[in-house]
Coordinates of C-alpha atoms in Angstrom, one line a residue:
Chain A
M1219 CA 81.6 219.0 130.1
D1220 CA 78.9 220.6 128.1
K1221 CA 80.5 224.1 127.5
I1222 CA 80.8 225.7 124.2
L1223 CA 83.0 228.9 123.4
M1224 CA 81.3 232.3 122.4
G1225 CA 84.4 234.5 122.0
P1226 CA 84.6 237.8 123.9
Q1227 CA 80.8 238.9 124.9
T1228 CA 79.3 241.1 127.2
L1229 CA 76.8 238.6 128.2
I1230 CA 75.7 239.2 131.8
Y1231 CA 72.2 238.5 133.1
P1232 CA 70.4 240.3 134.2
M1233 CA 71.1 244.3 134.3
P1234 CA 68.8 246.8 135.9
A1235 CA 67.0 249.2 133.3
L1236 CA 67.8 252.8 134.4
L1237 CA 67.3 256.2 133.1
V1238 CA 70.5 258.2 133.3
G1239 CA 69.8 262.0 133.0
A1240 CA 71.6 265.4 132.4
N1241 CA 71.0 268.8 131.4
V1242 CA 72.1 269.3 127.9
D1243 CA 72.6 272.9 127.0
D1244 CA 70.6 273.6 130.2
K1245 CA 67.7 271.3 129.2
P1246 CA 66.8 268.1 131.0
N1247 CA 67.5 264.6 129.0
F1248 CA 67.4 261.1 129.9
M1249 CA 68.8 258.1 128.2
A1250 CA 68.0 254.5 129.1
V1251 CA 71.0 252.5 130.4
G1252 CA 71.6 248.9 131.3
W1253 CA 75.1 249.1 131.9
C1254 CA 75.9 250.5 135.0
G1255 CA 77.2 249.1 138.3
I1256 CA 77.8 250.1 142.0
A1257 CA 81.5 251.1 142.2
N1258 CA 82.4 251.8 145.7
A1259 CA 80.7 251.8 149.3
E1260 CA 82.3 254.5 151.1
P1261 CA 81.8 257.1 149.8
P1262 CA 79.0 255.6 147.4
M1263 CA 79.7 255.7 143.8
I1264 CA 78.1 254.3 140.8
S1265 CA 79.3 253.8 137.3
V1266 CA 77.7 254.1 133.9
A1267 CA 78.8 253.1 130.5
I1268 CA 78.0 255.7 127.6
R1269 CA 79.0 255.9 124.1
P1270 CA 80.7 259.2 123.8
H1271 CA 78.7 260.4 120.9
R1272 CA 75.4 260.2 123.0
Y1273 CA 73.4 263.4 123.6
T1274 CA 73.2 262.7 127.3
H1275 CA 77.0 262.3 127.3
R1276 CA 77.4 266.0 126.2
G1277 CA 75.4 267.0 129.3
I1278 CA 77.4 265.1 131.6
R1279 CA 80.7 266.7 130.4
Q1280 CA 79.2 270.2 130.5
N1281 CA 78.0 269.9 134.0
L1282 CA 80.1 267.1 135.4
T1283 CA 76.8 265.8 137.2
F1284 CA 74.2 263.2 136.2
S1285 CA 71.3 261.5 137.7
V1286 CA 70.3 257.7 137.8
N1287 CA 66.6 257.2 137.9
V1288 CA 65.0 253.7 138.7
P1289 CA 62.0 253.3 136.8
S1290 CA 59.4 250.6 137.9
T1291 CA 57.6 248.2 135.6
D1292 CA 54.6 250.7 134.8
M1293 CA 57.3 252.8 133.1
V1294 CA 58.4 250.4 130.6
R1295 CA 57.0 252.3 127.5
E1296 CA 58.9 255.4 128.8
T1297 CA 62.3 253.7 129.6
D1298 CA 62.4 252.0 126.2
Y1299 CA 61.4 255.1 124.3
C1300 CA 64.2 256.7 126.0
G1301 CA 66.5 254.1 124.7
L1302 CA 65.2 254.4 121.1
T1303 CA 65.3 258.0 120.6
S1304 CA 67.9 260.9 120.9
G1305 CA 67.6 264.2 122.9
S1306 CA 69.0 265.8 119.8
K1307 CA 66.1 265.1 117.9
V1308 CA 63.0 265.0 120.3
N1309 CA 62.0 266.4 123.5
K1310 CA 61.8 263.2 125.7
V1311 CA 60.8 264.8 128.8
E1312 CA 57.7 266.1 126.8
A1313 CA 57.0 262.9 125.1
C1314 CA 57.5 260.7 128.2
R1315 CA 55.5 263.4 130.3
F1316 CA 58.2 263.1 132.9
R1317 CA 57.9 265.5 136.2
V1318 CA 61.4 266.6 136.4
F1319 CA 62.8 268.3 139.5
Y1320 CA 66.4 268.9 141.1
G1321 CA 67.7 268.3 144.3
K1322 CA 70.9 269.0 146.0
L1323 CA 72.8 269.6 142.6
D1324 CA 71.4 272.3 140.5
N1325 CA 71.8 270.5 137.2
A1326 CA 71.1 266.7 137.6
P1327 CA 67.6 266.3 136.5
L1328 CA 65.5 263.8 138.5
I1329 CA 62.3 262.0 137.3
E1330 CA 59.4 262.3 139.8
Q1331 CA 57.9 259.2 138.7
C1332 CA 60.8 257.1 139.4
P1333 CA 60.6 255.5 142.5
I1334 CA 64.6 256.0 143.3
N1335 CA 66.6 258.8 142.1
L1336 CA 70.2 259.5 142.7
E1337 CA 72.1 262.8 142.3
C1338 CA 75.9 262.0 141.1
K1339 CA 79.0 264.2 140.7
V1340 CA 81.5 263.0 138.2
M1341 CA 84.6 261.5 139.8
H1342 CA 86.4 259.5 136.9
I1343 CA 85.6 259.1 133.1
L1344 CA 87.5 256.4 131.6
D1345 CA 87.7 256.1 127.9
L1346 CA 87.8 252.4 127.3
G1347 CA 87.0 252.2 123.3
S1348 CA 83.2 252.4 122.3
H1349 CA 82.3 253.6 125.6
S1350 CA 83.2 255.9 128.5
L1351 CA 82.8 254.4 131.9
I1352 CA 81.7 257.5 133.8
V1353 CA 82.1 256.9 137.7
G1354 CA 79.9 259.3 139.8
R1355 CA 79.7 259.9 143.6
I1356 CA 76.4 259.6 144.8
E1357 CA 75.4 263.1 146.6
E1358 CA 71.8 262.3 147.4
T1359 CA 69.3 259.5 147.0
H1360 CA 65.5 260.4 146.9
I1361 CA 63.0 257.6 147.5
S1362 CA 59.3 257.6 146.8
E1363 CA 57.7 257.5 150.2
S1364 CA 54.9 255.2 148.7
C1365 CA 57.8 252.6 148.1
L1366 CA 58.7 252.5 151.8
T1367 CA 57.7 249.9 154.3
G1368 CA 58.5 251.0 157.9
G1369 CA 60.8 253.7 156.7
K1370 CA 62.8 251.4 154.5
P1371 CA 62.9 250.8 150.6
D1372 CA 60.5 248.0 149.7
V1373 CA 61.7 246.4 146.5
S1374 CA 58.1 244.8 146.1
K1375 CA 56.8 248.2 145.9
I1376 CA 59.6 249.6 143.8
K1377 CA 59.0 247.0 141.1
P1378 CA 62.1 247.5 139.2
L1379 CA 62.4 246.8 135.6
I1380 CA 65.2 244.2 134.4
Y1381 CA 66.7 244.5 131.0
I1382 CA 67.5 241.1 129.5
T1383 CA 70.1 241.4 126.6
A1384 CA 70.4 239.8 123.2
P1385 CA 69.0 237.6 121.9
A1386 CA 65.9 237.9 124.1
H1387 CA 66.0 241.9 124.2
Q1388 CA 63.2 242.1 126.7
Y1389 CA 62.4 243.5 130.1
Q1390 CA 61.2 241.4 132.9
A1391 CA 59.9 242.0 136.3
L1392 CA 61.5 240.4 139.5
G1393 CA 60.3 236.9 140.4
E1394 CA 60.1 234.7 143.4
V1395 CA 62.3 235.1 146.4
I1396 CA 64.8 232.1 146.2
A1397 CA 66.2 232.4 149.6
K1398 CA 67.6 235.0 152.2
A1399 CA 71.3 236.2 151.6
F1400 CA 73.8 235.9 154.1
S1401 CA 72.0 233.0 155.5
I1402 CA 71.3 230.2 153.0
G1403 CA 74.9 229.7 152.6
E1404 CA 75.3 228.6 156.2
E1405 CA 74.1 225.1 155.4
L1406 CA 77.3 224.6 153.5
K1407 CA 79.6 225.4 156.6
A1408 CA 79.1 221.8 157.6
R1409 CA 81.1 220.8 154.7
E1410 CA 84.2 222.8 155.7
Chain B
M112 CA 55.6 264.9 145.4
D113 CA 56.1 262.2 147.6
K114 CA 59.9 262.0 147.7
I115 CA 62.1 261.7 151.0
L116 CA 65.7 262.1 151.1
M117 CA 67.9 259.2 152.2
G118 CA 71.4 260.7 151.9
P119 CA 74.2 259.3 149.8
Q120 CA 73.4 255.5 149.1
T121 CA 74.0 252.8 146.8
L122 CA 70.4 251.8 146.5
I123 CA 70.1 250.2 143.0
Y124 CA 67.8 247.4 142.2
P125 CA 68.4 244.8 141.3
M126 CA 72.1 243.3 140.5
P127 CA 73.0 240.0 139.2
A128 CA 74.6 237.6 141.8
L129 CA 77.8 236.6 140.2
L130 CA 80.8 234.7 141.4
V131 CA 84.2 236.2 140.7
G132 CA 87.2 233.8 140.7
A133 CA 90.9 234.1 140.8
N134 CA 94.1 231.8 141.6
V135 CA 95.2 233.0 145.0
D136 CA 98.8 231.6 145.4
D137 CA 98.3 229.3 142.5
K138 CA 94.8 227.8 144.1
P139 CA 91.4 228.7 142.8
N140 CA 89.2 230.8 145.0
F141 CA 85.6 232.6 144.2
M142 CA 83.8 235.0 146.0
A143 CA 80.2 236.4 145.8
V144 CA 79.8 240.0 143.9
G145 CA 76.8 241.8 143.4
W146 CA 78.7 245.1 142.4
C147 CA 79.6 244.6 138.8
G148 CA 78.6 246.1 135.5
I149 CA 79.4 246.0 131.8
A150 CA 82.0 248.7 131.0
N151 CA 82.5 248.8 127.3
A152 CA 81.4 246.9 124.3
E153 CA 84.2 247.0 121.8
P154 CA 86.3 245.6 123.2
P155 CA 84.1 243.7 125.6
M156 CA 84.9 244.8 129.3
I157 CA 83.2 244.3 132.7
S158 CA 83.8 246.0 135.9
V159 CA 83.7 244.4 139.5
A160 CA 84.0 246.2 142.9
I161 CA 86.0 244.5 145.4
R162 CA 87.3 245.6 148.7
P163 CA 91.1 245.5 148.6
H164 CA 91.5 243.3 151.8
R165 CA 89.7 240.5 150.2
Y166 CA 91.4 237.2 149.5
T167 CA 90.3 237.2 145.8
H168 CA 91.6 240.8 145.4
R169 CA 95.1 239.3 146.3
G170 CA 94.8 236.7 143.3
I171 CA 93.6 239.3 140.9
R172 CA 96.7 241.3 141.6
Q173 CA 99.0 238.3 141.6
N174 CA 97.9 237.3 137.9
L175 CA 96.1 240.5 136.5
T176 CA 93.3 237.9 135.5
F177 CA 89.9 237.2 136.8
S178 CA 86.7 235.1 135.9
V179 CA 83.0 236.1 136.1
N180 CA 80.8 233.2 136.6
V181 CA 77.0 233.4 136.4
P182 CA 75.1 231.3 138.9
S183 CA 71.8 229.7 138.4
T184 CA 69.0 229.8 140.9
D185 CA 69.8 226.2 141.9
M186 CA 73.2 227.5 143.0
V187 CA 72.1 229.9 145.5
R188 CA 73.6 228.1 148.6
E189 CA 77.1 227.8 147.0
T190 CA 76.5 231.5 145.8
D191 CA 75.7 232.7 149.3
Y192 CA 78.4 230.6 151.1
C193 CA 81.0 232.2 148.9
G194 CA 79.9 235.6 150.1
L195 CA 79.9 234.5 153.7
T196 CA 83.3 233.0 153.9
S197 CA 86.9 234.0 153.1
G198 CA 89.3 231.8 151.0
S199 CA 91.9 232.6 153.6
K200 CA 90.1 230.3 155.9
V201 CA 88.3 227.7 154.0
N202 CA 88.5 225.8 150.7
K203 CA 85.5 227.2 149.0
V204 CA 85.8 224.9 146.0
E205 CA 85.9 221.7 148.1
A206 CA 83.0 222.9 150.1
C207 CA 80.9 223.9 147.2
R208 CA 82.0 221.1 145.1
F209 CA 82.8 223.2 142.2
R210 CA 84.3 221.6 139.2
V211 CA 87.0 224.0 138.3
F212 CA 88.3 224.4 134.6
Y213 CA 90.6 226.9 132.8
G214 CA 90.1 228.3 129.3
K215 CA 92.3 230.6 127.2
L216 CA 93.8 232.2 130.2
D217 CA 95.7 229.6 132.4
N218 CA 95.1 231.1 135.6
A219 CA 91.4 232.5 135.5
P220 CA 89.3 229.6 137.4
L221 CA 86.0 228.9 135.7
I222 CA 83.1 227.0 137.7
E223 CA 81.7 224.2 135.4
Q224 CA 78.3 224.4 137.0
C225 CA 77.7 228.1 136.3
P226 CA 76.0 228.3 133.0
I227 CA 78.1 231.4 131.8
N228 CA 81.8 231.9 132.5
L229 CA 83.7 235.0 131.4
E230 CA 87.5 235.0 131.4
C231 CA 88.9 238.4 131.8
K232 CA 92.4 240.4 131.9
V233 CA 92.7 243.3 134.1
M234 CA 92.8 246.6 132.2
H235 CA 92.5 249.3 135.1
I236 CA 92.3 249.4 138.9
L237 CA 90.7 252.3 140.2
D238 CA 91.2 252.8 144.0
L239 CA 87.7 254.7 145.0
G240 CA 87.8 254.5 148.7
S241 CA 86.4 251.5 150.5
H242 CA 86.5 249.6 147.1
S243 CA 88.7 248.8 143.9
L244 CA 86.8 249.2 140.6
I245 CA 88.5 246.6 138.5
V246 CA 88.0 246.9 134.8
G247 CA 88.6 243.8 133.0
R248 CA 88.9 242.9 129.2
I249 CA 86.7 239.7 128.6
E250 CA 88.9 237.5 126.6
E251 CA 86.4 234.6 126.1
T252 CA 82.9 233.5 127.0
H253 CA 81.9 230.0 127.9
I254 CA 78.4 228.9 127.9
S255 CA 76.7 225.6 129.0
E256 CA 75.4 224.1 125.9
S257 CA 72.1 223.0 127.9
C258 CA 71.3 226.8 128.4
L259 CA 71.2 227.4 124.6
T260 CA 68.1 227.5 122.2
G261 CA 68.7 227.6 118.4
G262 CA 72.5 228.1 119.4
K263 CA 71.8 231.1 121.2
P264 CA 71.9 231.9 125.1
D265 CA 68.3 231.6 126.6
V266 CA 67.8 233.3 129.8
S267 CA 64.9 231.2 130.7
K268 CA 67.3 228.2 130.8
I269 CA 70.3 230.1 132.5
K270 CA 68.0 231.3 135.4
P271 CA 70.1 233.9 136.7
L272 CA 70.2 234.8 140.4
I273 CA 69.3 238.3 141.3
Y274 CA 70.7 239.8 144.3
I275 CA 68.4 242.4 146.2
T276 CA 70.3 244.6 148.7
A277 CA 69.3 245.8 152.1
P278 CA 67.0 245.9 153.8
A279 CA 65.6 242.8 152.0
H280 CA 68.9 240.8 151.8
Q281 CA 67.5 238.3 149.4
Y282 CA 67.9 236.4 146.2
Q283 CA 65.2 236.4 143.5
A284 CA 64.6 234.9 140.2
L285 CA 63.5 236.5 137.2
G286 CA 59.7 237.1 136.7
E287 CA 57.3 237.7 134.2
V288 CA 58.2 239.2 130.8
I289 CA 56.8 242.7 130.7
A290 CA 57.5 243.7 127.1
K291 CA 60.1 243.7 124.2
A292 CA 62.8 246.0 124.4
F293 CA 63.6 248.5 121.3
S294 CA 59.7 247.9 120.6
I295 CA 57.0 248.8 123.3
G296 CA 58.6 252.5 123.3
E297 CA 57.6 252.8 119.7
E298 CA 54.1 253.6 120.9
L299 CA 55.2 256.9 122.6
K300 CA 56.6 258.2 119.0
A301 CA 53.0 259.4 118.3
R302 CA 53.5 261.9 121.1
E303 CA 56.6 263.6 119.5

């Protein structure tokens, strides 16, 4: 066996690079988040892990709502910028030239340029140590019509941005299709 | 604006395809999970969303431990198979020819063929509706020596498998490097 130990680590490859939005003191702000995950199917819920001192965290606590915006590869500059800077110091919406809109919730700001936008209501906040794990119920999903094929989301048009953690610290695109899910595994059924 | 509404949806692209392991009635079992996320940095924690009736869920409740194994693209058949079948009916370890080992925890089974293995202790279980969101503290991380470059994890050797949800239902590889993180966004600082 060729395994080595690395101690407790959050080594998981890969994570989608997302922009989490909240109104802070009634103004829209966005932060880059790699630590999110789907939490539930019915009703649809998502979790995001955010350090409590972050400016966006303040807005989420103020309104108990937030948004999750999926940027495409052509938004890599804006996505990275939103992770480098704090809304307490700069107006990220202006610097990134985001066109902000609102949906079903009045106070969860959405980015028009992102192909997918989720509006979320906070259900749970778990304080785990360095981060709060915020679980939100997805109230509405917006998708850019240009990213649909036959009325359905088309990942080859969405072109999501994947964040690769340390030591690579880089964004990558999706690569080749390896196999169909719920299908390729059937080949092993002969071994049962 | 070209947005259309799709109602509440768990549309998030992309997610890593992972194999979550647990001992069920003292025997190792693994399920494919796409719905996981990093939950905390210090101490390192991860969340996985699992339906309560799943066989693996029973093992997690029995031991309050689980493992997260990161498969590489060459394990796509085994990964998909672990999502198609239930450990209540088949012996997945045998069908997949997994070489199982244990680390710091006695009862969180790890797959030698997966380049990264996390051993986790359950900290929280949130029952959210269809799924339980299980938050585990990462107790140890194992990585295959063949996936290191200069002693550090190398994602180009790990070759993680990315699961793309409906309607594509497919596994993809990582693609081209788009930009360095914490770097490309600096270009927008001139606009502040």
